Coordinates of C-alpha atoms in Angstrom, one line a residue:
M1 CA -7.5 -13.6 -2.6
V2 CA -4.9 -11.7 -0.5
V3 CA -5.2 -8.7 1.4
E4 CA -1.8 -6.7 2.0
Q5 CA -2.0 -4.1 4.9
A6 CA 1.5 -1.6 5.4
Y7 CA 1.8 0.5 7.9
L8 CA 3.5 3.6 6.7
R9 CA 4.9 5.7 9.0
I10 CA 5.9 9.5 6.9
A11 CA 8.2 11.9 8.2
D12 CA 7.1 14.8 10.0
G13 CA 6.0 17.7 8.1
R14 CA 6.2 15.5 4.9
E15 CA 2.1 13.9 5.2
N16 CA 0.6 16.5 2.5
D17 CA 3.8 16.0 -0.1
F18 CA 3.1 12.0 0.8
E19 CA -0.6 12.4 0.0
E20 CA -0.1 13.8 -3.3
A21 CA 2.6 11.7 -4.1
F22 CA 0.4 8.6 -3.4
R23 CA -2.6 10.4 -5.4
A24 CA -0.1 10.9 -8.3
A25 CA 1.5 7.5 -7.5
K26 CA -1.9 5.4 -7.0
P27 CA -2.9 4.7 -10.7
L28 CA 0.2 2.6 -11.1
L29 CA -1.0 0.4 -8.4
A30 CA -4.3 0.2 -9.0
Q31 CA -3.5 -1.4 -12.2
A32 CA -0.9 -3.4 -11.6
Q33 CA -1.1 -7.0 -12.5
G34 CA -3.7 -8.9 -9.9
C35 CA -4.0 -5.7 -7.9
T36 CA -8.3 -5.9 -7.1
S37 CA -8.4 -2.7 -4.7
V38 CA -6.1 0.4 -3.4
E39 CA -7.1 2.4 0.1
L40 CA -5.0 4.4 1.7
F41 CA -5.7 5.8 5.4
R42 CA -4.6 8.0 7.8
D43 CA -4.4 7.7 11.0
A44 CA -6.6 9.5 13.3
E45 CA -4.5 10.2 16.0
H46 CA -0.4 11.0 14.8
R47 CA -1.4 12.2 11.6
S48 CA 2.1 10.9 10.1
T49 CA 1.5 7.4 10.6
Y50 CA -1.1 5.4 7.3
L51 CA -2.1 2.8 7.0
L52 CA -2.6 1.3 2.6
R53 CA -4.2 -1.5 2.3
V54 CA -3.9 -3.2 -1.1
G55 CA -6.2 -6.2 -2.5
W56 CA -3.8 -8.7 -4.4
E57 CA -5.3 -11.8 -6.4
R58 CA -2.7 -13.9 -5.3
L59 CA 0.2 -13.2 -2.9
E60 CA 2.9 -13.4 -5.9
D61 CA 1.5 -10.4 -7.3
H62 CA 2.6 -8.4 -4.6
L63 CA 5.8 -9.6 -3.5
V64 CA 6.9 -11.0 -7.2
V65 CA 5.6 -9.6 -10.0
F66 CA 4.9 -5.9 -8.8
P67 CA 8.3 -4.9 -7.4
A68 CA 9.8 -6.6 -10.6
S69 CA 7.5 -4.3 -13.1
D70 CA 8.0 -0.9 -14.6
G71 CA 4.7 0.6 -12.8
G72 CA 5.9 -0.8 -9.9
K73 CA 9.6 0.1 -9.9
R74 CA 7.7 3.6 -10.6
F75 CA 5.9 3.4 -7.5
A76 CA 8.4 2.9 -5.6
E77 CA 10.8 6.0 -6.9
Q78 CA 7.2 8.3 -6.5
V79 CA 6.6 7.3 -2.7
A80 CA 10.3 6.0 -0.9
G81 CA 11.3 9.1 -0.4
F82 CA 8.4 10.0 2.0
F83 CA 9.1 7.0 4.9
A84 CA 10.7 7.7 8.2
D85 CA 11.4 4.1 8.8
E86 CA 10.5 0.6 7.3
A87 CA 7.0 0.2 6.3
E88 CA 5.2 -3.0 8.4
V89 CA 3.4 -5.0 6.1
R90 CA 1.1 -8.2 6.3
H91 CA -0.8 -10.2 4.1
F92 CA -4.1 -11.6 5.0
E93 CA -6.2 -14.6 3.1
S94 CA -9.6 -14.7 3.9
T95 CA -11.3 -17.4 6.1
D96 CA -14.5 -16.9 4.2
R97 CA -16.1 -19.9 2.5
D98 CA -18.2 -20.4 0.2
V99 CA -20.8 -23.4 1.2
A100 CA -22.2 -25.2 -2.4

């Protein structure tokens, strides 16, 4: 399991439009191969900053499979026009291990 965390800065005044576009595009992400969860949070102190957190079964599902898919391309087209700058994206792996 890999958790993607993307810090998004939206152009000032476009926040509501971004949220609406994201809601419409979210199913494309949620139904992607290997996607296990999708959450979007708005920064409580900086209205134009968001945290996108997506669970993936494998890193390759996010970095290779999703961008090349029709859904990935459509998702990018629907939300790309709102960003004030490039997103900061990080991937995290769980350190919890089940003990048998």
